[in-house]
CSV table of C-alpha atoms in Angstrom, one decimal:
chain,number,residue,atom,x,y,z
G,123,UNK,CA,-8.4,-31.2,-9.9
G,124,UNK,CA,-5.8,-33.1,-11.9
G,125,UNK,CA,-3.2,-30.1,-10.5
G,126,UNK,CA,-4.0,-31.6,-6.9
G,127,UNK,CA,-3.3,-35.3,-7.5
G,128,UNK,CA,0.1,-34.7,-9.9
G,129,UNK,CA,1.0,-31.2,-8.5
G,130,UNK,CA,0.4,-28.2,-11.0
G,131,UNK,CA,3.9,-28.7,-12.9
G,132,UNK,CA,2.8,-32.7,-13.7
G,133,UNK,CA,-0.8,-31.3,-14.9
G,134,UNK,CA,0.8,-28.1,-16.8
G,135,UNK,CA,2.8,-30.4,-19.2
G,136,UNK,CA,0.5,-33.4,-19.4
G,137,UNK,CA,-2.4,-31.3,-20.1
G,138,UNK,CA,-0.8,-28.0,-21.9
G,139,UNK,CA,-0.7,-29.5,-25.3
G,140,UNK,CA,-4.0,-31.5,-25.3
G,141,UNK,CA,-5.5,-28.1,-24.4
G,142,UNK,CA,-3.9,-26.5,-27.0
G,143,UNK,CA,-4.8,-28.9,-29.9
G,144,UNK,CA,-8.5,-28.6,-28.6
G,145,UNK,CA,-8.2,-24.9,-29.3
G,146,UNK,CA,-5.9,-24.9,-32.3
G,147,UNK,CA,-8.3,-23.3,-34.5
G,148,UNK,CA,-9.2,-20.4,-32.3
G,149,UNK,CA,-6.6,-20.1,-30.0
G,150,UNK,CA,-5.1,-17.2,-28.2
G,151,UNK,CA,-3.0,-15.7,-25.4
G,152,UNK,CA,-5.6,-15.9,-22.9
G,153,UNK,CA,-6.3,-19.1,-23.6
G,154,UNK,CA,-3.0,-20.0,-22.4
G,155,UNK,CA,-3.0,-17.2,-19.9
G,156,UNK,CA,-6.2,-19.0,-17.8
G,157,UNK,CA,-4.1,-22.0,-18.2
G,158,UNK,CA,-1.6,-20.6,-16.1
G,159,UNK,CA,-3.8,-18.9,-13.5
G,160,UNK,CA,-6.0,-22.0,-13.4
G,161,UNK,CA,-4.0,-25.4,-13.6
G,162,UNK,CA,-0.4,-24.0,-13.3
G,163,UNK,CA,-1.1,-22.2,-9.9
G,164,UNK,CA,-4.8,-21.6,-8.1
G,165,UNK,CA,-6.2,-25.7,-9.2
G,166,UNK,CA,-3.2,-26.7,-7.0
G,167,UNK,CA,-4.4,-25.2,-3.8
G,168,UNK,CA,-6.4,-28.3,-2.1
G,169,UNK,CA,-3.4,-30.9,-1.6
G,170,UNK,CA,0.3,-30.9,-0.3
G,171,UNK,CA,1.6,-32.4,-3.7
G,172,UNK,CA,-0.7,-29.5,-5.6
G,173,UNK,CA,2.1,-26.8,-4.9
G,174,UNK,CA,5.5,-27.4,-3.4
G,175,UNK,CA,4.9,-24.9,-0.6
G,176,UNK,CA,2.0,-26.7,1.1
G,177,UNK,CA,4.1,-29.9,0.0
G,178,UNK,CA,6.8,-28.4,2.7
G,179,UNK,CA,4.0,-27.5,5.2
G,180,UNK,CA,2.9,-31.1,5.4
G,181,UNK,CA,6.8,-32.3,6.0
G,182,UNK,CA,6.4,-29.4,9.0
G,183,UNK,CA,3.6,-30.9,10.5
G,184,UNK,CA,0.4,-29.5,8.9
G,185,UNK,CA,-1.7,-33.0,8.1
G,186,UNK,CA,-2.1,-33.7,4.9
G,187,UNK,CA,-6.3,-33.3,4.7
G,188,UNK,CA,-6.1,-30.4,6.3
G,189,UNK,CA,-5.8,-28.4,3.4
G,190,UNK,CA,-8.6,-29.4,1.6
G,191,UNK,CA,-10.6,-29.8,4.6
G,192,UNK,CA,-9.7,-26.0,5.1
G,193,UNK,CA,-9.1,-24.4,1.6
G,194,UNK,CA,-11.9,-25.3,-0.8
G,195,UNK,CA,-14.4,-23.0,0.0
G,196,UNK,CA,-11.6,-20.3,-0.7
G,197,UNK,CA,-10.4,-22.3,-3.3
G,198,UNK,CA,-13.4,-22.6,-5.0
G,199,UNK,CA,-14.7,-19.2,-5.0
G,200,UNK,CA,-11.5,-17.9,-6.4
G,201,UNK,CA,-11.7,-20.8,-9.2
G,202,UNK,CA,-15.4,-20.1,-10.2
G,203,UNK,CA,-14.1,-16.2,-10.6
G,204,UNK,CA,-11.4,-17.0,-12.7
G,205,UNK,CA,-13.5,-19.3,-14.7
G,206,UNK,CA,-15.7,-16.7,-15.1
G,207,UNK,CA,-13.5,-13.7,-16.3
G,208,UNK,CA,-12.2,-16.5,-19.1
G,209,UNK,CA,-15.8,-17.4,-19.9
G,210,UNK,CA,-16.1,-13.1,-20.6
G,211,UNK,CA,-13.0,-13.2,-22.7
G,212,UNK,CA,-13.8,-16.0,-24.4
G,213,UNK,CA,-17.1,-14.6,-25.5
G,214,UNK,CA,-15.9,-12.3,-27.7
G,215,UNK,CA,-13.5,-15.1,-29.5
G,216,UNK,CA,-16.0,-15.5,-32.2
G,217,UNK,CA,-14.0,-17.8,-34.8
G,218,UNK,CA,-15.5,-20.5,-36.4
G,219,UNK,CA,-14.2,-24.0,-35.0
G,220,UNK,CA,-15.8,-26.2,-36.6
G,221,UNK,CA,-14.0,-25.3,-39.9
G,222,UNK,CA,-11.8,-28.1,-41.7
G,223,UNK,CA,-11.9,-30.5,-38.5
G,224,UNK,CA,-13.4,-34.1,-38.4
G,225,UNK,CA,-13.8,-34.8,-35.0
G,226,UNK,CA,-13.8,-38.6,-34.3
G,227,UNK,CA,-15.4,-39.2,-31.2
G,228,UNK,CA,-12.7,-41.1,-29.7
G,229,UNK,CA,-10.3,-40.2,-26.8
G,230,UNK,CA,-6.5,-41.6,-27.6
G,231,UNK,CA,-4.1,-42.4,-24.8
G,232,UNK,CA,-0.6,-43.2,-25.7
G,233,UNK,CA,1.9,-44.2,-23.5
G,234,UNK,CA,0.4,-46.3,-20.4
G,235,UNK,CA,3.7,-47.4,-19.5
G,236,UNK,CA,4.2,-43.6,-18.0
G,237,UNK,CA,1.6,-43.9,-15.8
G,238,UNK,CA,3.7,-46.3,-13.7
G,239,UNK,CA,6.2,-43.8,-13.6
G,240,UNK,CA,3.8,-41.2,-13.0
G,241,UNK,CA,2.8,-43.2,-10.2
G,242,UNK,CA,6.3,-44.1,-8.8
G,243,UNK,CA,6.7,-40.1,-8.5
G,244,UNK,CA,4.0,-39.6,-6.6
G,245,UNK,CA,4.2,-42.3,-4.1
G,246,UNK,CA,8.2,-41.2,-3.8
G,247,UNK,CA,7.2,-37.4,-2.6
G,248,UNK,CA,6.3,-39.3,0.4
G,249,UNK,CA,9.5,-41.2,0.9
G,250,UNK,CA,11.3,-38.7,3.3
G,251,UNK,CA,12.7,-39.3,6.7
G,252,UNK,CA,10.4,-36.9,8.0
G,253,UNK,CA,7.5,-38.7,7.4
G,254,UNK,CA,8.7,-42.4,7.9
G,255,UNK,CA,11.2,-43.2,10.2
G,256,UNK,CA,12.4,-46.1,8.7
G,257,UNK,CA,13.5,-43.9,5.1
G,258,UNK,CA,17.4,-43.4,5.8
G,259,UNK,CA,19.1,-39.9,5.9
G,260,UNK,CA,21.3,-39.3,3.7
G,261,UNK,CA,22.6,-35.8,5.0
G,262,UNK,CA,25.3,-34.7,4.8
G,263,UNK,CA,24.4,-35.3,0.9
G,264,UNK,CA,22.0,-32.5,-0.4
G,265,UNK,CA,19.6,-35.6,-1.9
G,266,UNK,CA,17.5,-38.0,-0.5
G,267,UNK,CA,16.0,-41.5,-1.4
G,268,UNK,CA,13.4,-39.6,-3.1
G,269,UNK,CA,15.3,-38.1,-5.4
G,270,UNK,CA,17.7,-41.2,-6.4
G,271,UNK,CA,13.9,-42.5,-7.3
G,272,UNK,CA,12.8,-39.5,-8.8
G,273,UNK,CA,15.9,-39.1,-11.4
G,274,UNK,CA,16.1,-43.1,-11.6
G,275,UNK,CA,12.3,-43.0,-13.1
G,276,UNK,CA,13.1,-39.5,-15.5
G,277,UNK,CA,16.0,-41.4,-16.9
G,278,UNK,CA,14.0,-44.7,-17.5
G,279,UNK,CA,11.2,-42.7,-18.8
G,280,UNK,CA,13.0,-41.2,-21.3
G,281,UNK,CA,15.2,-44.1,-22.4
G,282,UNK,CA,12.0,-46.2,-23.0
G,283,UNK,CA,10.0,-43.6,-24.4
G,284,UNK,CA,8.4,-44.4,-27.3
G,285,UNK,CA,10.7,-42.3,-30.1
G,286,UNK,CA,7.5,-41.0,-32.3
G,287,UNK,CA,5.7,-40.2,-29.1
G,288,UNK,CA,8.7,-37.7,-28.2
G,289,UNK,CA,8.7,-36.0,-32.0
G,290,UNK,CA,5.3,-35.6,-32.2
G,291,UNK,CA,5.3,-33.9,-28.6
G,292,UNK,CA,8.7,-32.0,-29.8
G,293,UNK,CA,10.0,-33.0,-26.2
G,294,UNK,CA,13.0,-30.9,-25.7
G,295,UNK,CA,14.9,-30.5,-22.5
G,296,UNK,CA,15.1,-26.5,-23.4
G,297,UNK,CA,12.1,-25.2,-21.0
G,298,UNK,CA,13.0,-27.2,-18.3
G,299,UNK,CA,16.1,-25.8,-19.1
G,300,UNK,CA,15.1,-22.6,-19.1
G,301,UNK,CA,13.5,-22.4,-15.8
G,302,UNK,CA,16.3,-24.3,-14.0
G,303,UNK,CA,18.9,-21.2,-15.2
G,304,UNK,CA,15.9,-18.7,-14.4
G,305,UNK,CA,15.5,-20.5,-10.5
G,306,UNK,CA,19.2,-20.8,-10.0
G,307,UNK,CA,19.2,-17.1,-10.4
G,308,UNK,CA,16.3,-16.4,-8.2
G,309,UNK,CA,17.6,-18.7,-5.8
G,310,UNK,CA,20.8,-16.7,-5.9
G,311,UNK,CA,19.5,-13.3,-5.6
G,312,UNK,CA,16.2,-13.8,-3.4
G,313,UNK,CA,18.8,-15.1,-0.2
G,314,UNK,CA,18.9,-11.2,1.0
G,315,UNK,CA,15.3,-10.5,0.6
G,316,UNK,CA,14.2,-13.6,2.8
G,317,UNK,CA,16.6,-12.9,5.6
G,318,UNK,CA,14.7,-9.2,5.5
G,319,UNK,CA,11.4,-10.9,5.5
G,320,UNK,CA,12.5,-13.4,7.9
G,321,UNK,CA,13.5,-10.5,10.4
G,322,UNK,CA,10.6,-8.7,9.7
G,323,UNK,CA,8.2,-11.5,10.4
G,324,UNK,CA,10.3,-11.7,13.3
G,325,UNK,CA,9.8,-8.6,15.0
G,326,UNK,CA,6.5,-7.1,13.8
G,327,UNK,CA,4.7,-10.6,12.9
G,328,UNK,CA,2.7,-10.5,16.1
G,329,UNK,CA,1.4,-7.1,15.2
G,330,UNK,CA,0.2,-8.3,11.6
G,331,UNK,CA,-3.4,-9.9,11.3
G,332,UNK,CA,-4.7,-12.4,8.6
G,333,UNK,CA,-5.2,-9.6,5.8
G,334,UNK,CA,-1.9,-8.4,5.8
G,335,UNK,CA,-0.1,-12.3,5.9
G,336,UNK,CA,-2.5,-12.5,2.7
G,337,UNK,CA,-1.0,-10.0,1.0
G,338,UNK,CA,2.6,-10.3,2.6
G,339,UNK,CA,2.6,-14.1,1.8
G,340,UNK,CA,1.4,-13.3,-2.1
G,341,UNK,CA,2.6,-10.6,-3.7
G,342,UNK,CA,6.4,-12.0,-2.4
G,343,UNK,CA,5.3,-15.5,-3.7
G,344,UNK,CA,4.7,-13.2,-7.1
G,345,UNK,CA,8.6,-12.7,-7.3
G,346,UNK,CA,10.4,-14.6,-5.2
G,347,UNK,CA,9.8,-18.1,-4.7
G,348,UNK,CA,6.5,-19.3,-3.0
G,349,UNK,CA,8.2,-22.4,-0.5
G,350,UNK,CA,10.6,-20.0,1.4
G,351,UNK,CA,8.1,-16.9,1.7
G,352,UNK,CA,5.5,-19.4,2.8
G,353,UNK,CA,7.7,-20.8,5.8
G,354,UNK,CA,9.0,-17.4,6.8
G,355,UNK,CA,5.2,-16.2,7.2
G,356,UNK,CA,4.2,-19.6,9.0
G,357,UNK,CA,7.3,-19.2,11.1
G,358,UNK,CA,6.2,-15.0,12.0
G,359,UNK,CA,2.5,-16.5,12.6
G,360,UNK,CA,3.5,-19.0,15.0
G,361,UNK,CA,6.0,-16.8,17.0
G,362,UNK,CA,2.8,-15.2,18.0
G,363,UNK,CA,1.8,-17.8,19.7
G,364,UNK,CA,5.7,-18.4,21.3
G,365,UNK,CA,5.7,-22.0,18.6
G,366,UNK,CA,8.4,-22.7,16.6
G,367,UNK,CA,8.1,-23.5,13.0
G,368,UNK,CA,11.0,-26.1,13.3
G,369,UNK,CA,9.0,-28.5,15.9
G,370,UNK,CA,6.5,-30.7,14.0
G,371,UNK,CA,4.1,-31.0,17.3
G,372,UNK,CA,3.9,-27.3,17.5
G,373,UNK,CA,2.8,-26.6,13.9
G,374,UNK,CA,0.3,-29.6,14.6
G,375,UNK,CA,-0.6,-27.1,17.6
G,376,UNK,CA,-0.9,-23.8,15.7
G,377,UNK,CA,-3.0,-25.8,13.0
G,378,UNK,CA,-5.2,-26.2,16.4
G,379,UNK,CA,-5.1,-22.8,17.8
G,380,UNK,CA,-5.7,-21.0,15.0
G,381,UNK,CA,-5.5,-21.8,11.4
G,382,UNK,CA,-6.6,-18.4,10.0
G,383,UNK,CA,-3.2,-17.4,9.5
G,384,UNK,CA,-2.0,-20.6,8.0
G,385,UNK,CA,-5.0,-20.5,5.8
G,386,UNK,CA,-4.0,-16.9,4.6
G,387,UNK,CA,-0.4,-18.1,4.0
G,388,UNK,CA,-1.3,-21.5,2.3
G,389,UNK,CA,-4.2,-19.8,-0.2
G,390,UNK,CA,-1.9,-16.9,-1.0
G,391,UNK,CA,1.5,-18.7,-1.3
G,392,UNK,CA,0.0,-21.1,-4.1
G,393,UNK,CA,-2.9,-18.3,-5.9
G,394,UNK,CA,-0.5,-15.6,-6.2
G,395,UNK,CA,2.2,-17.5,-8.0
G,396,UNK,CA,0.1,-16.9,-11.0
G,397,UNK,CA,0.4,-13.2,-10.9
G,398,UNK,CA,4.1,-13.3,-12.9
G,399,UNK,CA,5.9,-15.7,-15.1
G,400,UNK,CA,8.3,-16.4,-12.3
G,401,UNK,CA,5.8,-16.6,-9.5
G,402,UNK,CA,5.6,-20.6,-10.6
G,403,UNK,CA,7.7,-22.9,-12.4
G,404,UNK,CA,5.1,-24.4,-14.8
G,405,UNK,CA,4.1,-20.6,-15.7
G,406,UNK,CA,7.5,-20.4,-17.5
G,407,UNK,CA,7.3,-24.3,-19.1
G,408,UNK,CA,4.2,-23.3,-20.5
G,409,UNK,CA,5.3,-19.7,-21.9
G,410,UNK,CA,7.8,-21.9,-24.1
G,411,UNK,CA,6.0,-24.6,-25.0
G,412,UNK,CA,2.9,-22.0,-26.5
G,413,UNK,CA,5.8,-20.0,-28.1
G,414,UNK,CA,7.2,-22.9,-29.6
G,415,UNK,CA,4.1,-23.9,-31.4
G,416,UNK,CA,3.9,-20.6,-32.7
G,417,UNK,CA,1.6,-18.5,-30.5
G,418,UNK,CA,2.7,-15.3,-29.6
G,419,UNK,CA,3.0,-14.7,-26.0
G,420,UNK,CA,3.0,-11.6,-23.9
G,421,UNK,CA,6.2,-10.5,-22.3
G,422,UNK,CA,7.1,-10.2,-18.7
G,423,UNK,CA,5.4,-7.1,-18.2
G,424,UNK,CA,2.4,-7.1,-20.3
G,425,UNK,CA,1.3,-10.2,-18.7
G,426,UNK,CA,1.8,-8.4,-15.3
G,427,UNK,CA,-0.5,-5.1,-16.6
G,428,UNK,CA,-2.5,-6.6,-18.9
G,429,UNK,CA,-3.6,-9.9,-17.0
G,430,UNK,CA,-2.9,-10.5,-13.6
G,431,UNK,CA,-3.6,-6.7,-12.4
G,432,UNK,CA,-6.8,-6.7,-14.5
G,433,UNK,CA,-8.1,-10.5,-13.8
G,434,UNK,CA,-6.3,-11.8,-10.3
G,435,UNK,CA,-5.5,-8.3,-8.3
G,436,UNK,CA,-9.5,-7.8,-7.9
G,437,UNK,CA,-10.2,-11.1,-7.8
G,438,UNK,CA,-7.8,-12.2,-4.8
G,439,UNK,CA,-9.3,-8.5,-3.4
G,440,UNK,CA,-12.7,-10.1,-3.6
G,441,UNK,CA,-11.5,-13.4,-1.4
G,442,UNK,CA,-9.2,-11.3,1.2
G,443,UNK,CA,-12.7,-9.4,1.5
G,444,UNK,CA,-14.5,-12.7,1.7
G,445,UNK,CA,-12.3,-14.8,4.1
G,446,UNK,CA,-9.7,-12.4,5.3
G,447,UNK,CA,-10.6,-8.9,6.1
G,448,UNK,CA,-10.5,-7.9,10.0
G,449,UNK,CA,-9.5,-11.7,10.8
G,450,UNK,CA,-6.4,-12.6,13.2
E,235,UNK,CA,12.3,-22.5,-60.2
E,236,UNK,CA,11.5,-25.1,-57.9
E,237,UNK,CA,7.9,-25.6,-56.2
E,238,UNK,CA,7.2,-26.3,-52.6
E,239,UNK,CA,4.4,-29.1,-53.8
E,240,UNK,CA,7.1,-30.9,-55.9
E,241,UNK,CA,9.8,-30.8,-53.3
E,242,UNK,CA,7.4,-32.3,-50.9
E,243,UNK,CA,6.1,-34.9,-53.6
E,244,UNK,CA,9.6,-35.9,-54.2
E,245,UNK,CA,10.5,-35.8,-50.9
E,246,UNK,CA,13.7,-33.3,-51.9
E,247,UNK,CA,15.9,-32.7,-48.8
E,248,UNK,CA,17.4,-29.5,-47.8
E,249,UNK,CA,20.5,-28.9,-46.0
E,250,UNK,CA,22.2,-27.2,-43.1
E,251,UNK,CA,25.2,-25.7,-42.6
E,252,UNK,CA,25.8,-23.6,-39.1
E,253,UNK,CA,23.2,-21.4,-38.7
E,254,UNK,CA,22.4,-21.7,-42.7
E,255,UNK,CA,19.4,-23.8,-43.8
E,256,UNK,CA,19.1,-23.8,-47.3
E,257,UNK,CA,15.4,-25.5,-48.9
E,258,UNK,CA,14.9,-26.8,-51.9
E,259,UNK,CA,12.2,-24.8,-53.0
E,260,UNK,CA,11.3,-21.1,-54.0
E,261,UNK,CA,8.8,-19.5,-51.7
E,262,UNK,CA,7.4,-16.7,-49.9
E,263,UNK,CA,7.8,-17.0,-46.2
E,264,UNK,CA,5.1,-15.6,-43.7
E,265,UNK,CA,6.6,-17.3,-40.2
E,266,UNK,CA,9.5,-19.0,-39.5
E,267,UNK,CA,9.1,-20.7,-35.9
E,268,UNK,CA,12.6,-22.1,-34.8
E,269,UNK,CA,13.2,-22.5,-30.7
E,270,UNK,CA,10.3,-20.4,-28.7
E,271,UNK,CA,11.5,-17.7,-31.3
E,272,UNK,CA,8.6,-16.6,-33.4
E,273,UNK,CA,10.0,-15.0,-36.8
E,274,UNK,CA,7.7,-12.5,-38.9
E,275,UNK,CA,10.2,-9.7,-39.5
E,276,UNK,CA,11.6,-10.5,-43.1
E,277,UNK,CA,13.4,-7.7,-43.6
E,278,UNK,CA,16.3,-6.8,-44.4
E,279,UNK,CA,17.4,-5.4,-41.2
E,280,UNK,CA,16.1,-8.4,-38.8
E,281,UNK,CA,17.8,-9.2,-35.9
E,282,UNK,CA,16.7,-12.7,-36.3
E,283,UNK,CA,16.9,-13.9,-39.6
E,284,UNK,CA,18.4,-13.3,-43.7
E,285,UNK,CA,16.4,-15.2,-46.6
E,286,UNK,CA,18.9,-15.1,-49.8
E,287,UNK,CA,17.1,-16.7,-52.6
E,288,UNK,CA,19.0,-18.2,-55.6
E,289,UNK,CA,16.9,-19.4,-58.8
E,290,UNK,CA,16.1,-23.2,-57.2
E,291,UNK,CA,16.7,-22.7,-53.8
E,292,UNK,CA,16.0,-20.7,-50.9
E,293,UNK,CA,18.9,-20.0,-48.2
E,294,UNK,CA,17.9,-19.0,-44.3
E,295,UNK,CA,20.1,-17.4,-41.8
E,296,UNK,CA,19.6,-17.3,-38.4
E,297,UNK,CA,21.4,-15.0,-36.7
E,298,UNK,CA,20.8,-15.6,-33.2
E,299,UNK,CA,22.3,-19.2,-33.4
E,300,UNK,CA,25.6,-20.2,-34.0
E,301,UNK,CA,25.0,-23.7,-35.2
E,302,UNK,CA,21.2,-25.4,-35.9
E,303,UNK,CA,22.4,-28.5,-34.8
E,304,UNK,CA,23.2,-27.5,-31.2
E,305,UNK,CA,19.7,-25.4,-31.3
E,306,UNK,CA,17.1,-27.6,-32.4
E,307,UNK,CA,17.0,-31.6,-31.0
E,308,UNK,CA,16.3,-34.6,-32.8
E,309,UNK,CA,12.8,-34.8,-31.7
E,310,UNK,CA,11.7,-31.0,-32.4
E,311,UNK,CA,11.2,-28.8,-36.2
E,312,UNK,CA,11.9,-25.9,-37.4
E,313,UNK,CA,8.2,-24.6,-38.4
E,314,UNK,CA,7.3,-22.9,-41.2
E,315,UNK,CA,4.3,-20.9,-43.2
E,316,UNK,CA,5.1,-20.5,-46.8
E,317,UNK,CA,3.2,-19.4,-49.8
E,318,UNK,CA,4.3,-21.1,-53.4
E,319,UNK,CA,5.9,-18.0,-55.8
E,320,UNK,CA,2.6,-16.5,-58.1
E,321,UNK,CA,0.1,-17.6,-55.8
E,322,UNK,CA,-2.1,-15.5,-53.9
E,323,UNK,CA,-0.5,-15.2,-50.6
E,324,UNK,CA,-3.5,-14.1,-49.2
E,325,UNK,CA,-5.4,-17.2,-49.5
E,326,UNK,CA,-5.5,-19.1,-46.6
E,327,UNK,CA,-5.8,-22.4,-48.7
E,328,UNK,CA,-2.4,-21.6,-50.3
E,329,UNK,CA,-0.1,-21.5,-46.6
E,330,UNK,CA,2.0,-24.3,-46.5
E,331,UNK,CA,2.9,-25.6,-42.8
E,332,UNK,CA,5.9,-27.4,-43.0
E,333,UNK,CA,7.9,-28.7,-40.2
E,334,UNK,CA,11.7,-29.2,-41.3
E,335,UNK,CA,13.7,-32.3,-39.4
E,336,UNK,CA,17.0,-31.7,-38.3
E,337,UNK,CA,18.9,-34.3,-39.7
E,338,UNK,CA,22.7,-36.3,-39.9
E,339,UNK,CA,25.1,-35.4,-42.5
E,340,UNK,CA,23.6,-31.5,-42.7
E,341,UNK,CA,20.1,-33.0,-44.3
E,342,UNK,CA,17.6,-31.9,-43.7
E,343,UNK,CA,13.5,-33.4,-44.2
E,344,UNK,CA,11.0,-31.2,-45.2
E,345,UNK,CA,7.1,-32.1,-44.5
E,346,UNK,CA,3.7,-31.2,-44.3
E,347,UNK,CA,3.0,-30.8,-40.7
E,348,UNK,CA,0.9,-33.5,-39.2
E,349,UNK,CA,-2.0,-33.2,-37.0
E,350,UNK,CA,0.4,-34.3,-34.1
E,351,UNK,CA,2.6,-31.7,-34.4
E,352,UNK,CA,1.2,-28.2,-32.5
E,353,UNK,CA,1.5,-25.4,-35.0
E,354,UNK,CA,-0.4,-22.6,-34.6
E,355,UNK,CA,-0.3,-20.2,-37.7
């Protein structure tokens, strides 16, 4: 839930390490596997600020409830399954964890001040010149108002962060880091593969039903990034209807027409990201934030075969059956 | 030779030189945690790491990093899980969890890891 209301990056690192400590005694890679799949990508399916792909379907038009008016009871399903495969893995986790702790009953919230900036955040995603007429454009500069606020409030956050606050949490600019180098380079390299998909979708699209923009629309969200695949398909799915993508009214018309398509695109876009460490940017952040506090994490590919294909392939089979199949 | 339980009582720095550490203790080391880098291959052909121990000190190389300094911030450790010389390593009771500060002036501060710090052994 919290992955709707601070987007699943904000609830990956607020929640990662409180998650972690609550485990510490019996913790595993799964735990922090189910983390991923749940608050890192599927949890941030209902809103526009969940996951930045339905954020940049709102800016093109699609209101803002109409995901969760549309999406839960896909949404949910898919949550409850996942939730369920950890509750089988977690079954078998046997260890003792009451052993050595003193719990005291009391919940401890330090830092208040953030939730101001937290705030600030949050209310800036909305400041665009899409939205409200009155927020300048900046263009030909390749940042907005938004994002003088957004880096005005990281740089006040952190110079008035409380110093012990930061040790304790070992904050460390290194996994941010980490998946800024890794996204430059899938930014880079994933140029030609769009254009492909973006002609594709072009020229077959209106020959593709709901099922196949599922899988389309997720397994490319797995490896390339989610926000671009998710525009091309909405783009292909309009063009069957002779709309264009670029014109606010008419993606307010598609949502109209038909919205089994954009529900295929939106559910997919956001659950599949959890099928790779690169299908999300919190998947990585969390990777090296578990590895720094010394749990060993699969790599790349084990997490691919031993995880997703295992847990999520069946699982997203079971909603594309559910919601999906012969539709559009 | 020098005890893990009296450096920490006396609150004995190390140092740090490059990608050298060198603690003021004798010990045997289970996991070294430095980065997202988790170290459990002690020997002597690790890519990662060279422990050199001298009669009241024990020296750590890291061989991936050039310099600590630039690896590890001001607000992060270098964990470890250490076992004092002549006890039994395979009591759970006897693994030390020690975070180790990166300090000024190549010191470094060696502590008990506190419940705030996540360590996972």
């Amino acid at each position: 839930m919290i992955s709707n209301v601070i987007g699943t990056t904000g609830a990956s690192m607020l929640l990662i390490r409180p998650y972690i400590k609550m485990n510490r005694n019996r913790i595993k890679p799964y735990h922090i596997i189910f983390f991923i799949f749940i608050v890192s990508n599927v949890g941030g399916a209902l809103t526009p600020i969940g996951d930045p792909p339905l954020f940049l379907g709102f800016l093109s038009g699609v209101p803002f409830f109409w995901v969760i008016k549309n999406v839960w009871y896909i949404w949910l399903p898919a949550l409850l399954l996942i939730l369920f495969a950890f509750y089988l893995f977690d079954l078998n986790n046997k260890k003792d964890t009451s052993k050595g702790i003193e719990y005291s009953g009391k919940i401890q919230f330090k830092g208040y001040k953030n939730l101001i900036y937290l705030a600030v955040i949050i209310i800036s995603v909305f400041i665009d010149p899409v939205i409200f007429s009155w927020v300048p454009n900046l263009s030909p500069l390749p940042f907005g108002i938004r994002e003088i606020i957004m880096f005005a409030v990281v740089f006040l956050s952190y110079k008035t962060a409380d110093k012990e606050i930061l040790k304790d949490n070992e904050f460390d600019f290194e996994p941010i880091k980490e998946v800024a180098y890794l996204f430059i380079g899938i930014f880079a390299t994933m140029i030609p593969a769009l254009q492909l998909i973006a002609y594709e979708a072009r020229t077959i699209g209106d020959k593709l039903n709901a099922g196949v923009f599922y899988w389309a629309t997720g397994s490319l969200s797995a490896i390339l990034d989610n926000t671009p695949t998710y525009m091309n398909f909405l783009s292909a799915a309009m063009g069957k209807y002779g709309l264009d993508v670029a014109v606010k009214t008419h993606v307010q018309q598609f949502v109209l027409v038909d919205d089994i398509y954009l529900k295929a695109i939106s559910v997919a876009a956001v659950f599949f990201g959890s099928l790779t460490y690169i299908g999300n940017g919190p998947n990585f952040m969390v990777k090296s934030i578990s590895e720094r506090s010394g749990i060993e994490m699969p790599s790349f590919f084990t997490y691919i075969v031993k995880y997703s294909l295992i847990i999520l392939v069946p699982i997203f089979t079971v909603i594309w059956l559910l919601f999906f199949y012969g539709k559009g | 030779m020098k005890t893990i339980e009296d450096s920490l009582k006396n609150n004995l720095k190390g140092l740090y030189y490059g990608n050298r550490i060198l603690l003021p203790f004798n010990c045997y080391l289970l996991k070294v945690i430095i980065e997202d880098d988790i170290i459990m291959d002690f020997s002597p052909n690790s890519k990662s790491i060279y422990v050199h121990e001298e009669d009241n000190f024990t020296e750590i190389y890291f061989k991936q990093f050039k310099n600590i300094k630039d690896t590890v911030s001001k607000y992060e450790t270098i964990k470890l899980i250490a076992v004092e010389k002549a006890k039994d390593i395979f009591n759970f009771d006897n693994h030390y969890k020690l975070a180790v500060h990166i300090e000024e002036e190549h010191k470094l501060t060696i502590e008990k890891t506190d419940e705030d710090i996540l360590f996972i052994e």
